[in-house]
CSV table of C-alpha atoms in Angstrom, one decimal:
chain,number,residue,atom,x,y,z
A,1,MET,CA,-53.4,25.0,126.4
A,2,PHE,CA,-52.0,21.8,127.7
A,3,TYR,CA,-51.3,18.6,125.7
A,4,GLU,CA,-49.8,15.4,127.1
A,5,THR,CA,-47.7,15.1,124.0
A,6,VAL,CA,-46.8,17.5,121.1
A,7,ILE,CA,-45.2,16.0,118.0
A,8,LEU,CA,-43.5,18.4,115.7
A,9,GLY,CA,-43.7,17.1,112.1
A,10,ALA,CA,-46.5,15.3,110.4
A,11,GLY,CA,-44.4,13.1,108.2
A,12,ALA,CA,-44.0,9.3,108.2
A,13,ALA,CA,-42.4,9.1,111.7
A,14,GLY,CA,-44.6,11.8,113.3
A,15,MET,CA,-47.8,10.3,112.1
A,16,MET,CA,-46.8,6.8,113.2
A,17,CYS,CA,-45.8,8.1,116.6
A,18,ALA,CA,-49.1,10.1,117.0
A,19,ALA,CA,-51.2,7.0,116.2
A,20,HIS,CA,-49.6,5.1,119.1
A,21,ALA,CA,-48.9,7.9,121.7
A,22,GLY,CA,-52.1,7.6,123.6
A,23,GLN,CA,-54.5,10.4,124.5
A,24,ASN,CA,-54.3,14.2,124.3
A,25,VAL,CA,-51.8,14.3,121.5
A,26,LEU,CA,-51.2,17.3,119.2
A,27,LEU,CA,-49.4,16.7,115.8
A,28,VAL,CA,-48.1,19.9,114.1
A,29,ASP,CA,-46.8,20.6,110.7
A,30,HIS,CA,-46.2,23.8,108.6
A,31,ALA,CA,-47.3,22.1,105.3
A,32,LYS,CA,-50.8,22.3,103.9
A,33,ASN,CA,-51.1,18.5,104.0
A,34,PRO,CA,-49.6,15.7,106.1
A,35,GLY,CA,-47.1,13.2,104.7
A,36,GLU,CA,-45.9,15.2,101.7
A,37,LYS,CA,-42.7,13.2,101.3
A,38,ILE,CA,-44.9,10.0,101.4
A,39,ARG,CA,-47.1,11.4,98.6
A,40,ILE,CA,-44.2,12.0,96.2
A,41,SER,CA,-42.2,8.9,97.0
A,42,GLY,CA,-41.8,5.9,94.7
A,43,GLY,CA,-42.9,7.8,91.7
A,44,GLY,CA,-46.3,8.5,93.4
A,45,ARG,CA,-46.7,4.9,94.5
A,46,CYS,CA,-44.7,4.9,97.7
A,47,ASN,CA,-42.1,2.3,98.3
A,48,PHE,CA,-43.4,2.0,101.8
A,49,THR,CA,-41.0,-0.7,103.2
A,50,ASN,CA,-38.6,-3.5,102.1
A,51,MET,CA,-39.0,-7.2,102.7
A,52,TYR,CA,-35.4,-7.5,103.7
A,53,ALA,CA,-35.1,-4.5,106.1
A,54,ALA,CA,-32.5,-5.3,108.7
A,55,ALA,CA,-29.8,-3.4,110.7
A,56,GLU,CA,-27.2,-3.9,108.0
A,57,ASN,CA,-29.2,-1.8,105.6
A,58,TYR,CA,-28.7,1.3,107.7
A,59,LEU,CA,-25.8,3.8,108.2
A,60,SER,CA,-25.2,5.2,111.7
A,61,ARG,CA,-22.3,6.1,113.9
A,62,ASN,CA,-23.7,3.3,116.1
A,63,PRO,CA,-24.8,0.5,113.7
A,64,HIS,CA,-26.6,-1.4,116.5
A,65,PHE,CA,-28.9,1.4,117.6
A,66,CYS,CA,-31.7,0.7,115.1
A,67,LYS,CA,-31.9,-3.0,115.9
A,68,SER,CA,-34.3,-2.6,118.9
A,69,ALA,CA,-36.9,-0.5,117.1
A,70,LEU,CA,-36.7,-2.5,113.8
A,71,ALA,CA,-37.2,-5.8,115.8
A,72,ARG,CA,-40.3,-4.5,117.7
A,73,TYR,CA,-42.0,-3.0,114.6
A,74,SER,CA,-40.9,-4.9,111.5
A,75,GLN,CA,-41.7,-4.5,107.9
A,76,TRP,CA,-44.3,-7.3,108.3
A,77,ASP,CA,-46.1,-5.3,111.0
A,78,PHE,CA,-46.5,-2.4,108.5
A,79,VAL,CA,-47.6,-4.7,105.8
A,80,GLU,CA,-50.3,-6.0,108.1
A,81,LEU,CA,-51.5,-2.4,108.7
A,82,VAL,CA,-51.6,-1.8,104.9
A,83,ASP,CA,-53.5,-5.1,104.4
A,84,ARG,CA,-55.9,-4.1,107.2
A,85,HIS,CA,-56.8,-0.9,105.3
A,86,GLY,CA,-57.3,-2.9,102.1
A,87,ILE,CA,-54.4,-1.3,100.2
A,88,ALA,CA,-53.2,-3.5,97.4
A,89,TRP,CA,-49.4,-3.8,97.0
A,90,HIS,CA,-46.7,-5.6,95.1
A,91,GLU,CA,-42.9,-6.3,95.2
A,92,LYS,CA,-41.2,-4.4,92.4
A,93,THR,CA,-37.6,-5.6,92.8
A,94,LEU,CA,-35.0,-6.4,95.5
A,95,GLY,CA,-37.8,-6.6,98.2
A,96,GLN,CA,-39.2,-3.2,97.5
A,97,LEU,CA,-42.9,-3.0,98.3
A,98,PHE,CA,-45.1,-0.5,96.5
A,99,CYS,CA,-48.8,0.4,96.4
A,100,ASP,CA,-50.6,-0.9,93.3
A,101,GLY,CA,-52.5,2.4,93.3
A,102,SER,CA,-51.3,5.6,94.8
A,103,ALA,CA,-49.0,6.8,97.6
A,104,LYS,CA,-51.9,8.9,98.7
A,105,GLN,CA,-53.5,5.7,100.0
A,106,ILE,CA,-50.7,5.4,102.6
A,107,VAL,CA,-51.2,9.0,103.7
A,108,ALA,CA,-55.0,8.4,104.0
A,109,MET,CA,-54.4,5.3,106.0
A,110,LEU,CA,-52.2,7.1,108.5
A,111,VAL,CA,-54.7,10.0,108.7
A,112,GLN,CA,-57.4,7.4,109.5
A,113,GLU,CA,-55.1,6.0,112.2
A,114,LEU,CA,-54.7,9.5,113.7
A,115,LYS,CA,-58.5,10.0,113.8
A,116,ALA,CA,-59.0,6.6,115.4
A,117,ALA,CA,-56.4,7.6,118.1
A,118,GLY,CA,-58.1,11.0,118.7
A,119,THR,CA,-55.0,13.0,117.6
A,120,ASP,CA,-55.4,16.7,117.0
A,121,LEU,CA,-53.7,17.6,113.7
A,122,TRP,CA,-52.8,21.2,113.1
A,123,LEU,CA,-51.5,22.0,109.6
A,124,GLU,CA,-50.1,25.2,108.2
A,125,THR,CA,-48.8,25.9,111.7
A,126,SER,CA,-45.3,27.1,112.2
A,127,ILE,CA,-43.0,26.7,115.3
A,128,GLN,CA,-42.1,30.0,116.9
A,129,SER,CA,-40.1,28.7,119.9
A,130,VAL,CA,-39.6,25.7,122.1
A,131,ASN,CA,-38.5,25.8,125.8
A,132,THR,CA,-38.7,23.9,129.0
A,133,SER,CA,-41.5,24.6,131.4
A,134,ALA,CA,-42.8,23.4,134.8
A,135,ASP,CA,-45.0,20.8,133.0
A,136,GLY,CA,-42.1,19.7,130.8
A,137,TYR,CA,-42.0,21.8,127.6
A,138,SER,CA,-43.6,24.9,126.2
A,139,VAL,CA,-44.2,25.5,122.5
A,140,LYS,CA,-45.2,28.7,120.8
A,141,LEU,CA,-47.0,28.1,117.5
A,142,LEU,CA,-48.3,30.5,114.8
A,143,ARG,CA,-51.6,29.4,113.4
A,144,ASP,CA,-54.0,31.4,111.3
A,145,GLY,CA,-52.0,34.5,112.1
A,146,ARG,CA,-52.4,33.9,115.8
A,147,GLU,CA,-49.7,32.9,118.3
A,148,ILE,CA,-50.7,30.0,120.5
A,149,ALA,CA,-48.8,28.9,123.6
A,150,ILE,CA,-48.9,25.3,124.5
A,151,THR,CA,-47.4,23.3,127.4
A,152,CYS,CA,-46.8,19.5,127.2
A,153,ARG,CA,-45.2,16.7,129.1
A,154,ASN,CA,-43.7,15.0,126.1
A,155,LEU,CA,-42.2,16.7,123.0
A,156,VAL,CA,-41.3,14.7,119.9
A,157,LEU,CA,-38.9,15.9,117.2
A,158,ALA,CA,-40.1,14.4,114.0
A,159,THR,CA,-39.4,17.2,111.5
A,160,GLY,CA,-37.0,15.2,109.3
A,161,GLY,CA,-33.7,16.3,107.9
A,162,LYS,CA,-32.5,18.9,105.3
A,163,SER,CA,-33.3,16.9,102.1
A,164,ILE,CA,-35.6,18.4,99.5
A,165,PRO,CA,-35.9,22.0,100.9
A,166,LYS,CA,-38.4,22.9,98.2
A,167,MET,CA,-40.8,20.8,100.3
A,168,GLY,CA,-40.1,22.8,103.4
A,169,ALA,CA,-37.2,20.9,104.9
A,170,THR,CA,-35.3,23.2,107.3
A,171,GLY,CA,-33.3,21.1,109.7
A,172,ILE,CA,-35.1,22.6,112.6
A,173,ALA,CA,-34.8,19.3,114.5
A,174,TYR,CA,-31.0,20.0,114.7
A,175,ASP,CA,-31.5,23.5,116.0
A,176,LEU,CA,-33.8,22.2,118.7
A,177,ALA,CA,-31.3,19.4,119.5
A,178,ARG,CA,-28.6,21.9,120.0
A,179,GLN,CA,-30.9,24.0,122.2
A,180,PHE,CA,-31.4,21.0,124.5
A,181,ASP,CA,-27.7,20.0,124.4
A,182,LEU,CA,-28.2,16.8,122.4
A,183,PRO,CA,-25.0,16.1,120.4
A,184,LEU,CA,-25.1,16.0,116.6
A,185,ILE,CA,-23.3,14.0,113.9
A,186,ASP,CA,-22.3,16.2,111.0
A,187,THR,CA,-25.0,16.1,108.3
A,188,ARG,CA,-24.6,15.7,104.5
A,189,ALA,CA,-26.8,14.7,101.6
A,190,GLY,CA,-27.4,11.0,101.0
A,191,LEU,CA,-29.0,9.0,98.3
A,192,VAL,CA,-28.1,11.7,95.9
A,193,PRO,CA,-26.8,12.0,92.3
A,194,PHE,CA,-23.1,12.7,91.6
A,195,THR,CA,-22.0,15.8,89.6
A,196,PHE,CA,-18.9,16.0,87.3
A,197,PRO,CA,-17.0,19.0,86.0
A,198,GLU,CA,-17.7,20.5,82.6
A,199,ALA,CA,-20.8,18.5,82.0
A,200,ARG,CA,-18.6,15.5,81.3
A,201,PHE,CA,-21.4,13.0,80.6
A,202,SER,CA,-23.9,15.4,79.0
A,203,PRO,CA,-23.5,13.5,75.6
A,204,LEU,CA,-24.8,10.4,77.4
A,205,ALA,CA,-27.8,12.0,79.2
A,206,GLY,CA,-30.6,9.5,79.4
A,207,VAL,CA,-28.4,6.4,78.8
A,208,ALA,CA,-29.0,3.7,81.5
A,209,LEU,CA,-27.6,0.2,82.1
A,210,PRO,CA,-27.0,-2.3,84.9
A,211,ALA,CA,-23.7,-1.6,86.7
A,212,ARG,CA,-21.7,-2.3,89.8
A,213,LEU,CA,-20.5,0.8,91.7
A,214,SER,CA,-17.9,0.3,94.4
A,215,ASN,CA,-15.6,2.2,96.8
A,216,ALA,CA,-13.4,1.0,99.6
A,217,ARG,CA,-16.4,0.3,101.9
A,218,THR,CA,-19.1,-1.3,99.8
A,219,SER,CA,-20.6,-2.0,96.4
A,220,PHE,CA,-24.0,-2.0,94.8
A,221,ASP,CA,-25.4,-3.8,91.7
A,222,GLU,CA,-28.2,-1.7,90.3
A,223,ALA,CA,-29.0,0.6,87.4
A,224,LEU,CA,-26.7,3.4,86.4
A,225,LEU,CA,-28.1,6.5,84.7
A,226,PHE,CA,-26.0,9.2,82.9
A,227,THR,CA,-27.4,12.8,83.2
A,228,HIS,CA,-26.5,16.2,81.9
A,229,ARG,CA,-24.8,17.0,85.3
A,230,GLY,CA,-23.3,13.6,86.1
A,231,LEU,CA,-24.4,10.2,87.3
A,232,SER,CA,-27.7,9.0,88.8
A,233,GLY,CA,-29.8,5.9,89.1
A,234,PRO,CA,-30.2,3.5,92.0
A,235,ALA,CA,-26.6,2.3,92.0
A,236,VAL,CA,-25.3,5.8,92.2
A,237,LEU,CA,-27.8,6.9,94.9
A,238,GLN,CA,-26.8,3.9,97.0
A,239,ILE,CA,-23.0,4.4,96.8
A,240,SER,CA,-23.4,8.2,97.4
A,241,SER,CA,-24.3,7.5,101.0
A,242,TYR,CA,-20.9,5.8,101.5
A,243,TRP,CA,-18.9,8.3,99.4
A,244,GLN,CA,-16.6,11.0,100.9
A,245,GLU,CA,-15.6,14.1,98.9
A,246,GLY,CA,-12.4,13.6,96.9
A,247,GLU,CA,-12.8,9.9,96.6
A,248,ASP,CA,-12.9,7.8,93.4
A,249,ILE,CA,-15.6,5.4,92.6
A,250,ALA,CA,-15.1,2.2,90.6
A,251,VAL,CA,-17.7,1.6,87.9
A,252,ASN,CA,-18.1,-1.9,86.5
A,253,LEU,CA,-20.1,-1.6,83.2
A,254,ILE,CA,-20.1,-5.4,82.7
A,255,PRO,CA,-21.0,-6.8,86.2
A,256,ASP,CA,-22.1,-10.2,84.9
A,257,GLY,CA,-18.5,-10.9,83.7
A,258,ALA,CA,-19.6,-12.5,80.5
A,259,LEU,CA,-18.2,-10.0,78.0
A,260,PHE,CA,-14.8,-11.6,77.4
A,261,ALA,CA,-16.3,-15.0,76.3
A,262,ALA,CA,-18.9,-13.2,74.2
A,263,LEU,CA,-16.4,-11.1,72.3
A,264,ARG,CA,-14.1,-14.1,71.7
A,265,SER,CA,-17.1,-15.9,70.2
A,266,GLN,CA,-18.0,-12.9,68.1
A,267,ARG,CA,-14.5,-12.8,66.8
A,268,GLN,CA,-15.0,-16.2,65.2
A,269,THR,CA,-18.2,-15.2,63.5
A,270,SER,CA,-18.0,-11.4,63.0
A,271,GLY,CA,-14.3,-10.7,63.1
A,272,ARG,CA,-14.3,-8.4,60.2
A,273,ARG,CA,-16.6,-5.9,61.9
A,274,GLU,CA,-15.4,-3.0,63.9
A,275,LEU,CA,-14.8,-3.6,67.6
A,276,ARG,CA,-17.1,-0.8,68.5
A,277,THR,CA,-19.9,-2.3,66.4
A,278,GLU,CA,-19.7,-5.6,68.2
A,279,LEU,CA,-19.3,-4.1,71.6
A,280,ALA,CA,-22.5,-2.1,71.0
A,281,LYS,CA,-24.3,-5.5,71.1
A,282,HIS,CA,-23.5,-5.6,74.9
A,283,LEU,CA,-23.5,-1.9,75.9
A,284,PRO,CA,-25.6,1.1,74.8
A,285,ALA,CA,-24.3,2.4,71.5
A,286,ARG,CA,-24.0,6.0,72.7
A,287,LEU,CA,-21.8,4.8,75.6
A,288,VAL,CA,-19.6,2.8,73.3
A,289,GLU,CA,-19.0,5.8,71.1
A,290,PHE,CA,-18.3,7.9,74.2
A,291,LEU,CA,-15.7,5.4,75.3
A,292,VAL,CA,-14.0,5.1,71.9
A,293,PRO,CA,-11.3,7.8,72.6
A,294,GLU,CA,-11.2,7.1,76.3
A,295,LEU,CA,-10.4,3.4,75.9
A,296,GLY,CA,-8.9,3.4,72.4
A,297,LEU,CA,-11.7,1.2,70.8
A,298,SER,CA,-10.4,1.2,67.2
A,299,GLY,CA,-9.9,-1.5,64.6
A,300,ARG,CA,-11.7,-4.7,63.7
A,301,LEU,CA,-12.6,-7.3,66.2
A,302,ALA,CA,-10.5,-9.9,64.4
A,303,ASP,CA,-7.4,-7.8,65.1
A,304,GLN,CA,-7.9,-8.0,68.9
A,305,SER,CA,-5.9,-10.6,70.7
A,306,ASP,CA,-7.2,-12.4,73.8
A,307,GLN,CA,-4.9,-10.2,75.8
A,308,ALA,CA,-6.3,-7.1,74.2
A,309,LEU,CA,-9.9,-8.2,74.8
A,310,GLN,CA,-9.1,-9.1,78.4
A,311,GLN,CA,-7.5,-5.6,78.8
A,312,LEU,CA,-10.7,-4.0,77.4
A,313,CYS,CA,-12.9,-6.0,79.8
A,314,ASP,CA,-10.6,-5.1,82.7
A,315,GLN,CA,-11.1,-1.4,81.8
A,316,LEU,CA,-14.8,-1.7,81.4
A,317,SER,CA,-15.1,-3.5,84.8
A,318,ASN,CA,-12.9,-1.0,86.7
A,319,TRP,CA,-13.7,2.5,85.3
A,320,GLN,CA,-12.2,4.9,87.9
A,321,LEU,CA,-14.2,8.1,88.2
A,322,LYS,CA,-13.8,11.0,90.6
A,323,PRO,CA,-17.1,13.0,91.2
A,324,ALA,CA,-16.8,16.7,91.7
A,325,GLY,CA,-19.5,16.5,94.3
A,326,THR,CA,-23.2,15.7,94.6
A,327,GLU,CA,-26.5,17.5,93.8
A,328,GLY,CA,-26.7,18.2,97.5
A,329,TYR,CA,-29.9,18.5,99.6
A,330,ARG,CA,-31.8,19.9,96.6
A,331,THR,CA,-32.4,16.4,95.2
A,332,ALA,CA,-31.1,14.2,98.1
A,333,GLU,CA,-33.6,11.6,99.2
A,334,VAL,CA,-32.3,11.6,102.8
A,335,THR,CA,-30.0,13.4,105.2
A,336,LEU,CA,-27.0,11.5,106.6
A,337,GLY,CA,-26.0,12.2,110.2
A,338,GLY,CA,-28.2,14.1,112.6
A,339,ILE,CA,-29.0,13.6,116.3
A,340,ASN,CA,-26.3,11.4,117.8
A,341,THR,CA,-27.9,8.1,118.9
A,342,ASP,CA,-25.6,8.0,122.0
A,343,ALA,CA,-28.0,10.6,123.4
A,344,LEU,CA,-31.1,8.5,122.9
A,345,SER,CA,-32.6,5.3,124.3
A,346,SER,CA,-32.7,2.7,121.5
A,347,LYS,CA,-35.9,1.2,123.1
A,348,THR,CA,-37.9,4.4,123.5
A,349,MET,CA,-36.1,7.1,121.4
A,350,GLU,CA,-36.2,9.3,124.5
A,351,ALA,CA,-33.3,11.7,125.2
A,352,LYS,CA,-31.3,10.3,128.1
A,353,SER,CA,-30.5,13.7,129.5
A,354,ARG,CA,-34.0,15.3,128.8
A,355,PRO,CA,-37.0,13.3,130.2
A,356,GLY,CA,-40.0,13.7,127.9
A,357,LEU,CA,-38.0,14.7,124.8
A,358,TYR,CA,-37.9,12.3,121.9
A,359,ALA,CA,-36.3,12.2,118.5
A,360,ILE,CA,-37.5,9.9,115.6
A,361,GLY,CA,-37.2,9.3,111.9
A,362,GLU,CA,-34.7,11.1,109.7
A,363,ALA,CA,-33.7,13.7,112.4
A,364,VAL,CA,-31.8,10.9,114.0
A,365,ASP,CA,-28.4,9.5,112.9
A,366,VAL,CA,-29.9,6.5,111.2
A,367,THR,CA,-30.1,6.4,107.4
A,368,GLY,CA,-31.4,3.6,105.3
A,369,TRP,CA,-30.5,2.3,101.8
A,370,LEU,CA,-32.7,3.2,98.8
A,371,GLY,CA,-35.7,0.9,98.5
A,372,GLY,CA,-38.1,1.5,101.4
A,373,TYR,CA,-35.7,1.2,104.2
A,374,ASN,CA,-36.0,4.8,105.4
A,375,PHE,CA,-39.8,4.5,105.6
A,376,GLN,CA,-39.3,1.4,107.7
A,377,TRP,CA,-37.1,3.3,110.1
A,378,ALA,CA,-39.7,6.0,110.3
A,379,TRP,CA,-42.5,3.5,111.1
A,380,ALA,CA,-40.3,1.6,113.6
A,381,SER,CA,-38.9,4.7,115.4
A,382,GLY,CA,-42.2,6.4,115.5
A,383,PHE,CA,-43.9,3.3,116.9
A,384,ALA,CA,-41.2,2.9,119.6
A,385,ALA,CA,-41.6,6.5,120.8
A,386,GLY,CA,-45.4,6.4,120.6
A,387,ARG,CA,-45.6,3.2,122.6
A,388,ALA,CA,-43.2,4.5,125.2
A,389,ILE,CA,-45.2,7.7,125.6
A,390,ALA,CA,-48.5,5.8,125.9
A,391,GLY,CA,-46.9,3.4,128.4
A,392,THR,CA,-47.8,0.3,126.4
């Protein structure tokens, strides 16, 4: 069998690519349904893009690589597609756009786009081997217990990264990249919770509050969540992508900077009360009790000098913590690293040394922040490759 284009992976990037890649396209996936990571994203409502998506929201060895694709298929282009399909949406926070209804609407929309484009979609189909051929590439697939040999002129790697292996993630894109001599950037889990030894924060499991998390490279102001195993929440997931093993992170539990003035005021009106009692008006009570031995929170508020209150605020705004590690790919939302962008055209996503071979989405060394940015990269990179293949 011959197809003009075979796309491996029916996720966000693969479906977008297939919808724009022209005629005689085969889209393959081992899952029972397309777009499984779309379906579970955003608590089932799919944070499908971000109003503020731009190159500075992405990590890559080459921070300029993503600019071309993002400029030619922006977040507003995808919003227009969503609107055209009559899917209601809203901004939740920080530019994050979600479906009013279900993430399944985004999957259904993309499937409709595939049908309109005449794409053949083969699900529950596994990749047996990929090689070069006289036509370009040959792919052996296993479908319904039968091995099928296909040749194609264009081959697109859209199988994602290693994150969430229980959904079938395997990192096969990296194996194929090595086979075709495409260089790789070392991969690691991104947008992932931190773990700490000896269940350090288990007494605080479920406690959440606004915080600022920082390291030497960046900082994020979002929610912090304590868990049985360590730290999670949006602020933690964001900083995790910038964290290296062995590093400290600085946690600011009072990011608005108003605590010192508030405690001084309370000292005038409620000075006879315990410091911990008054502090619990600003921080979760369980967190305050946890910090009592760590920060020496004893005595009445009236007994605290300005210097003592300032010292307390300094400690709360610069709590130095050293994670033991992360939860790893098991719960990571994305994979950092991947196919080195130096090997690809930023305009078409085609391999410079392998005509007809393309890599898109999470398989490539472009990783977005939490909040719809990774989906926008999937749409943009998939669109870029699809349009290049179709010659439009």
